[in-house]
Amino acid sequence: MKPKVDSNDLGGNPSPDAPLVTYPVLDEPQLSSRWNLLPKTLQRWRSEGIGPPAWHLNRTVRYLLMEVEAFERKARVTWKSTSGRPLSESSPTARENAIEQMMQRRPGRRDRVFYSAKDVVDITGLPAYWIHQNQERLRLGIPFYRIANGDVIRFSIEELFLWEMHHLRPCRYPIGGRSDA
């Protein structure tokens, strides 16, 4: 049974009996299609400090869904938050809050669902070679399970999310632009 993918229908048209999987992290293509923007526009905004806070996972840029939704709510009202912080600044507890939200939705041990590599790439938006290539999985420490005497590899979305949260680092650029460009 293939999972339904929430966020921009990346998984095609799955069957109606498939469970809806909401992954609380977006990559640049997912966010740009959500807002109907070009990825270049998001990159420019990120370098200028506009938009929701961005996070790096190795070389990929990721956005926490809860921060994107908070930015969307605040942007409808004003371009400054009530505390006077710019909207693109991440809250100090953003990662902890995202982990807490995900853990509340986590199924019990018996209801756990394991996904194939293709499904994980569709759901999470992580680079496919990280999931498909054994050497990359081991190098990055991506959690996975070997099933059927090690012949089949499966992934837990919850464990992948925790792994990603522990490896995210904030994208911070100086006011005048990127210093490493």
CSV table of N, CA and C in Angstrom, one decimal:
chain,number,residue,atom,x,y,z
A,1,MET,N,0.8,-1.2,0.0
A,1,MET,CA,0.0,0.0,0.0
A,1,MET,C,0.9,1.2,0.0
A,2,LYS,N,0.8,2.1,-1.0
A,2,LYS,CA,1.6,3.3,-1.1
A,2,LYS,C,1.0,4.4,-0.3
A,3,PRO,N,1.8,5.1,0.5
A,3,PRO,CA,1.2,6.2,1.3
A,3,PRO,C,0.8,7.4,0.5
A,4,LYS,N,-0.2,8.1,0.9
A,4,LYS,CA,-0.5,9.4,0.3
A,4,LYS,C,0.5,10.4,0.8
A,5,VAL,N,0.9,11.3,0.0
A,5,VAL,CA,1.9,12.3,0.4
A,5,VAL,C,1.2,13.6,0.5
A,6,ASP,N,1.2,14.2,1.7
A,6,ASP,CA,0.7,15.5,1.9
A,6,ASP,C,1.8,16.5,1.4
A,7,SER,N,1.4,17.7,1.1
A,7,SER,CA,2.3,18.8,0.6
A,7,SER,C,2.6,18.6,-0.8
A,8,ASN,N,1.8,19.2,-1.6
A,8,ASN,CA,2.0,19.4,-3.1
A,8,ASN,C,1.9,18.1,-3.9
A,9,ASP,N,1.2,17.1,-3.4
A,9,ASP,CA,0.9,15.9,-4.1
A,9,ASP,C,2.1,15.4,-4.9
A,10,LEU,N,3.2,15.2,-4.2
A,10,LEU,CA,4.4,14.7,-4.9
A,10,LEU,C,4.3,13.2,-5.2
A,11,GLY,N,3.4,12.5,-4.5
A,11,GLY,CA,3.4,11.1,-4.7
A,11,GLY,C,2.4,10.6,-5.8
A,12,GLY,N,1.9,11.5,-6.6
A,12,GLY,CA,0.9,11.1,-7.7
A,12,GLY,C,-0.5,11.0,-7.1
A,13,ASN,N,-1.2,10.0,-7.6
A,13,ASN,CA,-2.6,9.8,-7.1
A,13,ASN,C,-2.7,8.4,-6.5
A,14,PRO,N,-2.3,8.3,-5.2
A,14,PRO,CA,-2.4,7.0,-4.5
A,14,PRO,C,-3.8,6.6,-4.3
A,15,SER,N,-4.0,5.3,-3.9
A,15,SER,CA,-5.3,4.8,-3.7
A,15,SER,C,-6.0,5.4,-2.5
A,16,PRO,N,-7.3,5.5,-2.5
A,16,PRO,CA,-8.0,6.2,-1.4
A,16,PRO,C,-7.9,5.5,0.0
A,17,ASP,N,-7.5,4.2,0.0
A,17,ASP,CA,-7.3,3.6,1.3
A,17,ASP,C,-5.9,3.7,1.9
A,18,ALA,N,-5.0,4.4,1.2
A,18,ALA,CA,-3.7,4.6,1.7
A,18,ALA,C,-3.7,5.6,2.8
A,19,PRO,N,-2.8,5.5,3.9
A,19,PRO,CA,-2.8,6.4,4.9
A,19,PRO,C,-2.2,7.8,4.5
A,20,LEU,N,-2.6,8.9,5.0
A,20,LEU,CA,-2.1,10.2,4.7
A,20,LEU,C,-0.9,10.4,5.6
A,21,VAL,N,0.3,10.7,4.9
A,21,VAL,CA,1.5,10.9,5.7
A,21,VAL,C,1.9,12.4,5.5
A,22,THR,N,2.0,13.0,6.7
A,22,THR,CA,2.4,14.4,6.7
A,22,THR,C,3.8,14.5,7.3
A,23,TYR,N,4.7,15.0,6.5
A,23,TYR,CA,6.1,15.1,6.9
A,23,TYR,C,6.3,16.6,7.2
A,24,PRO,N,6.7,16.9,8.5
A,24,PRO,CA,6.8,18.3,8.9
A,24,PRO,C,8.0,19.1,8.5
A,25,VAL,N,8.6,18.7,7.4
A,25,VAL,CA,9.7,19.5,6.8
A,25,VAL,C,9.5,19.6,5.3
A,26,LEU,N,9.8,20.8,4.8
A,26,LEU,CA,9.7,21.0,3.3
A,26,LEU,C,11.0,21.3,2.8
A,27,ASP,N,11.3,20.9,1.5
A,27,ASP,CA,12.5,21.3,0.8
A,27,ASP,C,12.1,22.5,0.0
A,28,GLU,N,13.1,23.1,-0.7
A,28,GLU,CA,12.8,24.3,-1.5
A,28,GLU,C,11.8,24.1,-2.6
A,29,PRO,N,11.9,23.0,-3.4
A,29,PRO,CA,10.9,22.8,-4.5
A,29,PRO,C,9.4,22.7,-3.9
A,30,GLN,N,9.3,22.0,-2.8
A,30,GLN,CA,8.0,21.9,-2.1
A,30,GLN,C,7.4,23.2,-1.7
A,31,LEU,N,8.3,24.1,-1.1
A,31,LEU,CA,7.8,25.4,-0.6
A,31,LEU,C,7.6,26.3,-1.8
A,32,SER,N,8.4,26.3,-2.8
A,32,SER,CA,8.2,27.1,-3.9
A,32,SER,C,6.9,26.8,-4.7
A,33,SER,N,6.6,25.5,-4.8
A,33,SER,CA,5.3,25.1,-5.4
A,33,SER,C,4.1,25.4,-4.5
A,34,ARG,N,4.3,25.3,-3.2
A,34,ARG,CA,3.2,25.7,-2.2
A,34,ARG,C,2.9,27.2,-2.4
A,35,TRP,N,3.9,28.0,-2.6
A,35,TRP,CA,3.6,29.5,-2.7
A,35,TRP,C,3.6,29.9,-4.2
A,36,ASN,N,3.7,29.0,-5.1
A,36,ASN,CA,3.7,29.4,-6.5
A,36,ASN,C,4.8,30.4,-6.9
A,37,LEU,N,6.0,30.1,-6.4
A,37,LEU,CA,7.2,31.0,-6.6
A,37,LEU,C,8.3,30.2,-7.3
A,38,LEU,N,9.2,30.8,-7.9
A,38,LEU,CA,10.4,30.2,-8.5
A,38,LEU,C,11.3,29.9,-7.3
A,39,PRO,N,12.1,28.7,-7.4
A,39,PRO,CA,13.1,28.4,-6.4
A,39,PRO,C,14.1,29.5,-6.2
A,40,LYS,N,14.4,30.2,-7.3
A,40,LYS,CA,15.4,31.3,-7.3
A,40,LYS,C,14.9,32.4,-6.4
A,41,THR,N,13.6,32.7,-6.4
A,41,THR,CA,13.0,33.7,-5.6
A,41,THR,C,13.2,33.4,-4.1
A,42,LEU,N,12.9,32.1,-3.8
A,42,LEU,CA,13.2,31.7,-2.4
A,42,LEU,C,14.6,31.8,-2.0
A,43,GLN,N,15.5,31.5,-2.9
A,43,GLN,CA,17.0,31.6,-2.6
A,43,GLN,C,17.3,33.1,-2.4
A,44,ARG,N,16.8,34.0,-3.2
A,44,ARG,CA,17.1,35.4,-3.0
A,44,ARG,C,16.5,35.9,-1.7
A,45,TRP,N,15.3,35.5,-1.4
A,45,TRP,CA,14.6,35.9,-0.1
A,45,TRP,C,15.5,35.4,1.1
A,46,ARG,N,15.9,34.2,1.0
A,46,ARG,CA,16.7,33.6,2.1
A,46,ARG,C,18.0,34.4,2.3
A,47,SER,N,18.7,34.8,1.2
A,47,SER,CA,19.9,35.6,1.3
A,47,SER,C,19.6,37.0,1.8
A,48,GLU,N,18.4,37.5,1.6
A,48,GLU,CA,18.1,38.8,2.1
A,48,GLU,C,17.4,38.8,3.5
A,49,GLY,N,17.2,37.6,4.0
A,49,GLY,CA,16.6,37.5,5.3
A,49,GLY,C,15.1,37.6,5.3
A,50,ILE,N,14.5,37.4,4.2
A,50,ILE,CA,13.0,37.5,4.0
A,50,ILE,C,12.5,36.0,4.0
A,51,GLY,N,11.3,35.8,4.5
A,51,GLY,CA,10.6,34.5,4.5
A,51,GLY,C,10.9,33.7,5.8
A,52,PRO,N,10.4,32.5,5.8
A,52,PRO,CA,10.5,31.7,7.0
A,52,PRO,C,12.0,31.3,7.2
A,53,PRO,N,12.3,31.0,8.4
A,53,PRO,CA,13.7,30.5,8.7
A,53,PRO,C,14.1,29.3,7.9
A,54,ALA,N,15.3,29.3,7.3
A,54,ALA,CA,15.7,28.1,6.5
A,54,ALA,C,16.8,27.4,7.4
A,55,TRP,N,16.9,26.1,7.1
A,55,TRP,CA,17.8,25.2,7.8
A,55,TRP,C,18.6,24.4,6.7
A,56,HIS,N,19.9,24.2,7.0
A,56,HIS,CA,20.7,23.3,6.2
A,56,HIS,C,20.8,21.9,6.7
A,57,LEU,N,20.7,21.0,5.8
A,57,LEU,CA,20.9,19.6,6.1
A,57,LEU,C,21.9,19.2,5.0
A,58,ASN,N,23.2,19.1,5.4
A,58,ASN,CA,24.3,19.0,4.4
A,58,ASN,C,24.2,20.2,3.5
A,59,ARG,N,24.0,20.0,2.2
A,59,ARG,CA,23.9,21.1,1.2
A,59,ARG,C,22.5,21.4,0.9
A,60,THR,N,21.5,20.7,1.3
A,60,THR,CA,20.1,20.9,1.0
A,60,THR,C,19.5,21.9,2.0
A,61,VAL,N,18.6,22.7,1.5
A,61,VAL,CA,17.9,23.7,2.3
A,61,VAL,C,16.5,23.2,2.7
A,62,ARG,N,16.2,23.2,4.0
A,62,ARG,CA,14.9,22.6,4.5
A,62,ARG,C,14.2,23.7,5.3
A,63,TYR,N,12.9,23.6,5.3
A,63,TYR,CA,12.0,24.5,6.1
A,63,TYR,C,11.1,23.7,7.0
A,64,LEU,N,11.1,24.1,8.3
A,64,LEU,CA,10.1,23.4,9.2
A,64,LEU,C,8.7,23.8,8.9
A,65,LEU,N,7.8,22.9,8.7
A,65,LEU,CA,6.4,23.2,8.3
A,65,LEU,C,5.8,24.1,9.3
A,66,MET,N,6.0,23.9,10.6
A,66,MET,CA,5.4,24.8,11.6
A,66,MET,C,5.9,26.2,11.5
A,67,GLU,N,7.2,26.4,11.1
A,67,GLU,CA,7.7,27.8,10.9
A,67,GLU,C,7.1,28.4,9.7
A,68,VAL,N,6.9,27.6,8.6
A,68,VAL,CA,6.3,28.1,7.4
A,68,VAL,C,4.9,28.6,7.7
A,69,GLU,N,4.1,27.7,8.4
A,69,GLU,CA,2.8,28.1,8.7
A,69,GLU,C,2.7,29.3,9.6
A,70,ALA,N,3.6,29.4,10.6
A,70,ALA,CA,3.7,30.6,11.4
A,70,ALA,C,4.0,31.9,10.6
A,71,PHE,N,4.9,31.7,9.6
A,71,PHE,CA,5.3,32.9,8.8
A,71,PHE,C,4.1,33.3,7.9
A,72,GLU,N,3.3,32.3,7.4
A,72,GLU,CA,2.2,32.6,6.6
A,72,GLU,C,1.1,33.3,7.4
A,73,ARG,N,0.9,32.9,8.7
A,73,ARG,CA,-0.1,33.6,9.5
A,73,ARG,C,0.4,35.0,9.8
A,74,LYS,N,1.6,35.2,10.2
A,74,LYS,CA,2.1,36.5,10.5
A,74,LYS,C,2.2,37.4,9.3
A,75,ALA,N,2.5,36.9,8.2
A,75,ALA,CA,2.6,37.7,6.9
A,75,ALA,C,1.3,38.2,6.5
A,76,ARG,N,0.2,37.5,6.8
A,76,ARG,CA,-1.1,38.1,6.5
A,76,ARG,C,-1.4,39.3,7.3
A,77,VAL,N,-0.9,39.4,8.5
A,77,VAL,CA,-1.2,40.6,9.3
A,77,VAL,C,-0.2,41.7,9.2
A,78,THR,N,1.1,41.4,9.3
A,78,THR,CA,2.2,42.4,9.3
A,78,THR,C,3.5,41.8,8.8
A,79,TRP,N,4.4,42.6,8.5
A,79,TRP,CA,5.8,42.1,8.2
A,79,TRP,C,6.7,42.1,9.4
A,80,LYS,N,6.2,42.5,10.5
A,80,LYS,CA,7.0,42.3,11.8
A,80,LYS,C,6.2,41.5,12.8
A,81,SER,N,6.9,40.7,13.5
A,81,SER,CA,6.2,39.9,14.5
A,81,SER,C,5.9,40.9,15.7
A,82,THR,N,5.0,40.4,16.6
A,82,THR,CA,4.6,41.2,17.8
A,82,THR,C,5.8,41.5,18.7
A,83,SER,N,6.7,40.6,18.7
A,83,SER,CA,7.9,40.8,19.6
A,83,SER,C,8.9,41.7,19.0
A,84,GLY,N,8.7,42.1,17.8
A,84,GLY,CA,9.7,43.0,17.2
A,84,GLY,C,10.8,42.3,16.4
A,85,ARG,N,10.8,41.0,16.5
A,85,ARG,CA,11.8,40.2,15.7
A,85,ARG,C,11.4,40.2,14.3
A,86,PRO,N,12.3,40.1,13.4
A,86,PRO,CA,12.0,39.9,11.9
A,86,PRO,C,11.4,38.6,11.8
A,87,LEU,N,10.5,38.5,10.8
A,87,LEU,CA,9.7,37.2,10.6
A,87,LEU,C,10.6,36.1,10.2
A,88,SER,N,11.8,36.3,9.6
A,88,SER,CA,12.6,35.2,9.1
A,88,SER,C,13.5,34.6,10.2
A,89,GLU,N,13.4,35.2,11.4
A,89,GLU,CA,14.2,34.6,12.5
A,89,GLU,C,13.5,33.5,13.2
A,90,SER,N,14.3,32.4,13.3
A,90,SER,CA,13.7,31.2,13.9
A,90,SER,C,13.6,31.3,15.4
A,91,SER,N,12.6,30.7,16.0
A,91,SER,CA,12.5,30.7,17.5
A,91,SER,C,13.5,29.7,18.0
A,92,PRO,N,14.1,30.0,19.2
A,92,PRO,CA,15.1,29.1,19.8
A,92,PRO,C,14.6,27.7,20.0
A,93,THR,N,13.3,27.5,20.2
A,93,THR,CA,12.8,26.1,20.5
A,93,THR,C,12.1,25.5,19.3
A,94,ALA,N,12.4,26.0,18.1
A,94,ALA,CA,11.6,25.5,16.9
A,94,ALA,C,11.8,24.0,16.7
A,95,ARG,N,13.1,23.6,16.8
A,95,ARG,CA,13.3,22.1,16.5
A,95,ARG,C,12.6,21.3,17.6
A,96,GLU,N,12.7,21.7,18.8
A,96,GLU,CA,12.1,20.9,19.9
A,96,GLU,C,10.6,20.9,19.8
A,97,ASN,N,10.0,22.0,19.4
A,97,ASN,CA,8.6,22.0,19.2
A,97,ASN,C,8.2,21.1,18.0
A,98,ALA,N,9.0,21.1,16.9
A,98,ALA,CA,8.6,20.2,15.8
A,98,ALA,C,8.7,18.8,16.2
A,99,ILE,N,9.8,18.4,17.0
A,99,ILE,CA,9.9,17.0,17.4
A,99,ILE,C,8.7,16.7,18.3
A,100,GLU,N,8.3,17.6,19.2
A,100,GLU,CA,7.2,17.3,20.1
A,100,GLU,C,5.9,17.1,19.3
A,101,GLN,N,5.7,17.9,18.3
A,101,GLN,CA,4.5,17.7,17.5
A,101,GLN,C,4.5,16.4,16.8
A,102,MET,N,5.6,16.0,16.2
A,102,MET,CA,5.8,14.7,15.5
A,102,MET,C,5.6,13.5,16.4
A,103,MET,N,6.1,13.6,17.6
A,103,MET,CA,6.0,12.5,18.6
A,103,MET,C,4.6,12.3,19.1
A,104,GLN,N,3.8,13.4,19.1
A,104,GLN,CA,2.4,13.3,19.5
A,104,GLN,C,1.6,12.5,18.5
A,105,ARG,N,2.0,12.6,17.2
A,105,ARG,CA,1.3,11.8,16.1
A,105,ARG,C,1.9,10.5,15.9
A,106,ARG,N,3.0,10.1,16.6
A,106,ARG,CA,3.7,8.9,16.4
A,106,ARG,C,2.8,7.7,16.7
A,107,PRO,N,2.7,6.7,15.9
A,107,PRO,CA,1.9,5.5,16.2
A,107,PRO,C,2.6,4.6,17.3
A,108,GLY,N,1.8,3.8,17.9
A,108,GLY,CA,2.3,2.9,18.9
A,108,GLY,C,3.2,1.9,18.3
A,109,ARG,N,4.0,1.1,19.1
A,109,ARG,CA,5.0,0.2,18.6
A,109,ARG,C,4.3,-0.9,17.6
A,110,ARG,N,3.1,-1.3,17.9
A,110,ARG,CA,2.5,-2.3,17.1
A,110,ARG,C,1.9,-1.7,15.8
A,111,ASP,N,1.6,-0.4,15.8
A,111,ASP,CA,1.0,0.2,14.6
A,111,ASP,C,2.1,0.8,13.7
A,112,ARG,N,3.3,0.6,14.0
A,112,ARG,CA,4.4,1.2,13.2
A,112,ARG,C,4.4,0.8,11.7
A,113,VAL,N,4.6,1.7,10.9
A,113,VAL,CA,4.6,1.5,9.4
A,113,VAL,C,6.0,1.7,8.9
A,114,PHE,N,6.5,0.8,8.1
A,114,PHE,CA,7.9,1.0,7.5
A,114,PHE,C,7.7,1.2,6.0
A,115,TYR,N,8.5,2.1,5.4
A,115,TYR,CA,8.3,2.5,4.1
A,115,TYR,C,9.6,2.1,3.2
A,116,SER,N,9.3,1.9,1.9
A,116,SER,CA,10.4,1.6,1.0
A,116,SER,C,11.2,2.9,0.8
A,117,ALA,N,12.4,2.7,0.2
A,117,ALA,CA,13.2,3.9,-0.1
A,117,ALA,C,12.5,4.9,-1.1
A,118,LYS,N,11.8,4.4,-2.1
A,118,LYS,CA,11.1,5.2,-3.0
A,118,LYS,C,10.0,6.0,-2.3
A,119,ASP,N,9.3,5.4,-1.4
A,119,ASP,CA,8.2,6.1,-0.7
A,119,ASP,C,8.8,7.1,0.3
A,120,VAL,N,10.0,6.8,0.9
A,120,VAL,CA,10.6,7.8,1.8
A,120,VAL,C,11.1,9.0,1.0
A,121,VAL,N,11.6,8.8,-0.2
A,121,VAL,CA,12.1,10.0,-1.0
A,121,VAL,C,10.8,10.8,-1.3
A,122,ASP,N,9.7,10.2,-1.7
A,122,ASP,CA,8.5,10.9,-2.1
A,122,ASP,C,8.0,11.7,-0.9
A,123,ILE,N,8.0,11.1,0.3
A,123,ILE,CA,7.4,11.7,1.5
A,123,ILE,C,8.3,12.8,2.0
A,124,THR,N,9.6,12.6,2.2
A,124,THR,CA,10.4,13.5,2.9
A,124,THR,C,11.1,14.6,2.0
A,125,GLY,N,11.3,14.3,0.7
A,125,GLY,CA,11.9,15.2,-0.1
A,125,GLY,C,13.4,15.2,0.0
A,126,LEU,N,14.0,14.2,0.8
A,126,LEU,CA,15.4,14.1,0.9
A,126,LEU,C,16.0,13.7,-0.4
A,127,PRO,N,17.3,14.0,-0.7
A,127,PRO,CA,17.9,13.5,-1.9
A,127,PRO,C,17.9,12.0,-2.0
A,128,ALA,N,17.5,11.5,-3.2
A,128,ALA,CA,17.3,10.1,-3.4
A,128,ALA,C,18.6,9.3,-3.2
A,129,TYR,N,19.7,9.8,-3.5
A,129,TYR,CA,20.9,9.0,-3.4
A,129,TYR,C,21.3,8.8,-1.9
A,130,TRP,N,20.8,9.7,-1.0
A,130,TRP,CA,21.1,9.5,0.4
A,130,TRP,C,20.4,8.2,0.9
A,131,ILE,N,19.2,8.0,0.3
A,131,ILE,CA,18.3,6.9,0.8
A,131,ILE,C,18.7,5.6,0.0
A,132,HIS,N,19.0,5.7,-1.3
A,132,HIS,CA,19.2,4.5,-2.1
A,132,HIS,C,20.6,3.9,-2.0
A,133,GLN,N,21.6,4.7,-1.8
A,133,GLN,CA,23.0,4.2,-1.8
A,133,GLN,C,23.4,3.9,-0.4
A,134,ASN,N,23.8,2.6,-0.2
A,134,ASN,CA,24.2,2.1,1.1
A,134,ASN,C,25.3,2.9,1.7
A,135,GLN,N,26.3,3.2,0.9
A,135,GLN,CA,27.5,4.0,1.4
A,135,GLN,C,27.1,5.3,2.0
A,136,GLU,N,26.2,6.0,1.3
A,136,GLU,CA,25.7,7.3,1.7
A,136,GLU,C,24.9,7.2,3.0
A,137,ARG,N,24.0,6.2,3.1
A,137,ARG,CA,23.2,6.0,4.3
A,137,ARG,C,24.1,5.8,5.5
A,138,LEU,N,25.1,5.0,5.3
A,138,LEU,CA,26.0,4.7,6.4
A,138,LEU,C,26.8,5.9,6.8
A,139,ARG,N,27.3,6.6,5.8
A,139,ARG,CA,28.1,7.8,6.0
A,139,ARG,C,27.3,8.9,6.8
A,140,LEU,N,26.1,9.1,6.4
A,140,LEU,CA,25.2,10.1,7.1
A,140,LEU,C,24.6,9.6,8.3
A,141,GLY,N,24.6,8.3,8.6
A,141,GLY,CA,23.9,7.7,9.8
A,141,GLY,C,22.4,7.7,9.7
A,142,ILE,N,21.9,7.6,8.5
A,142,ILE,CA,20.4,7.5,8.3
A,142,ILE,C,19.9,6.2,8.9
A,143,PRO,N,18.9,6.3,9.8
A,143,PRO,CA,18.3,5.1,10.4
A,143,PRO,C,17.5,4.3,9.4
A,144,PHE,N,17.8,2.9,9.4
A,144,PHE,CA,17.0,2.1,8.5
A,144,PHE,C,17.0,0.7,9.1
A,145,TYR,N,16.1,-0.2,8.6
A,145,TYR,CA,15.9,-1.5,9.1
A,145,TYR,C,16.1,-2.5,8.0
A,146,ARG,N,16.8,-3.6,8.3
A,146,ARG,CA,17.0,-4.7,7.4
A,146,ARG,C,16.0,-5.8,7.7
A,147,ILE,N,15.2,-6.1,6.7
A,147,ILE,CA,14.1,-7.1,6.9
A,147,ILE,C,14.3,-8.3,6.0
A,148,ALA,N,13.8,-9.4,6.3
A,148,ALA,CA,13.9,-10.6,5.5
A,148,ALA,C,15.4,-11.0,5.3
A,149,ASN,N,16.1,-11.3,6.4
A,149,ASN,CA,17.5,-11.7,6.4
A,149,ASN,C,18.4,-10.7,5.7
A,150,GLY,N,18.0,-9.4,5.8
A,150,GLY,CA,18.9,-8.3,5.3
A,150,GLY,C,18.7,-8.1,3.8
A,151,ASP,N,17.7,-8.7,3.2
A,151,ASP,CA,17.5,-8.5,1.7
A,151,ASP,C,16.7,-7.3,1.4
A,152,VAL,N,15.9,-6.9,2.4
A,152,VAL,CA,14.9,-5.7,2.2
A,152,VAL,C,15.3,-4.6,3.2
A,153,ILE,N,15.3,-3.4,2.7
A,153,ILE,CA,15.6,-2.3,3.6
A,153,ILE,C,14.3,-1.4,3.7
A,154,ARG,N,14.0,-1.1,4.9
A,154,ARG,CA,12.8,-0.3,5.1
A,154,ARG,C,13.1,0.9,6.1
A,155,PHE,N,12.3,1.9,6.1
A,155,PHE,CA,12.6,3.1,6.9
A,155,PHE,C,11.4,3.5,7.7
A,156,SER,N,11.6,4.1,8.9
A,156,SER,CA,10.5,4.6,9.7
A,156,SER,C,10.6,6.1,9.6
A,157,ILE,N,9.4,6.7,9.2
A,157,ILE,CA,9.3,8.1,9.0
A,157,ILE,C,9.7,8.9,10.2
A,158,GLU,N,9.2,8.4,11.4
A,158,GLU,CA,9.4,9.1,12.6
A,158,GLU,C,10.9,9.1,13.0
A,159,GLU,N,11.6,8.0,12.7
A,159,GLU,CA,13.0,8.0,13.0
A,159,GLU,C,13.8,8.8,12.0
A,160,LEU,N,13.4,8.9,10.8
A,160,LEU,CA,14.1,9.7,9.8
A,160,LEU,C,13.9,11.2,10.2
A,161,PHE,N,12.7,11.6,10.7
A,161,PHE,CA,12.4,12.9,11.1
A,161,PHE,C,13.3,13.3,12.3
A,162,LEU,N,13.4,12.4,13.3
A,162,LEU,CA,14.3,12.7,14.4
A,162,LEU,C,15.8,12.8,14.0
A,163,TRP,N,16.2,12.0,13.0
A,163,TRP,CA,17.6,12.1,12.5
A,163,TRP,C,17.8,13.4,11.8
A,164,GLU,N,16.8,13.8,11.0
A,164,GLU,CA,16.9,15.1,10.3
A,164,GLU,C,16.9,16.3,11.3
A,165,MET,N,16.1,16.3,12.3
A,165,MET,CA,16.0,17.4,13.3
A,165,MET,C,17.4,17.5,14.0
A,166,HIS,N,18.1,16.4,14.3
A,166,HIS,CA,19.3,16.5,15.0
A,166,HIS,C,20.5,16.9,14.1
A,167,HIS,N,20.3,16.9,12.7
A,167,HIS,CA,21.3,17.2,11.8
A,167,HIS,C,21.1,18.6,11.1
A,168,LEU,N,19.9,19.2,11.4
A,168,LEU,CA,19.7,20.5,10.8
A,168,LEU,C,20.5,21.6,11.5
A,169,ARG,N,21.0,22.5,10.7
A,169,ARG,CA,21.7,23.7,11.3
A,169,ARG,C,21.1,24.9,10.6
A,170,PRO,N,21.0,26.0,11.3
A,170,PRO,CA,20.3,27.2,10.7
A,170,PRO,C,21.1,27.8,9.6
A,171,CYS,N,20.4,28.4,8.6
A,171,CYS,CA,21.0,29.2,7.5
A,171,CYS,C,21.1,30.6,8.1
A,172,ARG,N,22.3,31.1,8.3
A,172,ARG,CA,22.4,32.4,8.8
A,172,ARG,C,23.4,33.1,7.9
A,173,TYR,N,23.0,34.2,7.3
A,173,TYR,CA,23.8,35.0,6.4
A,173,TYR,C,24.0,36.4,7.0
A,174,PRO,N,25.1,37.0,6.8
A,174,PRO,CA,25.3,38.4,7.3
A,174,PRO,C,24.3,39.3,6.6
A,175,ILE,N,24.1,40.5,7.2
A,175,ILE,CA,23.1,41.4,6.7
A,175,ILE,C,23.4,41.8,5.3
A,176,GLY,N,24.6,42.0,4.9
A,176,GLY,CA,25.0,42.4,3.5
A,176,GLY,C,24.9,41.3,2.5
A,177,GLY,N,24.6,40.1,2.9
A,177,GLY,CA,24.5,39.0,1.9
A,177,GLY,C,25.4,37.8,2.4
A,178,ARG,N,25.5,36.9,1.5
A,178,ARG,CA,26.3,35.7,1.9
A,178,ARG,C,27.8,36.0,1.9
A,179,SER,N,28.5,35.5,2.9
A,179,SER,CA,29.9,35.7,3.0
A,179,SER,C,30.7,34.6,2.3
A,180,ASP,N,30.1,33.4,2.1
A,180,ASP,CA,30.8,32.3,1.5
A,180,ASP,C,30.6,32.1,0.0
A,181,ALA,N,29.9,33.1,-0.6
A,181,ALA,CA,29.6,33.0,-2.0
A,181,ALA,C,30.8,33.3,-2.9
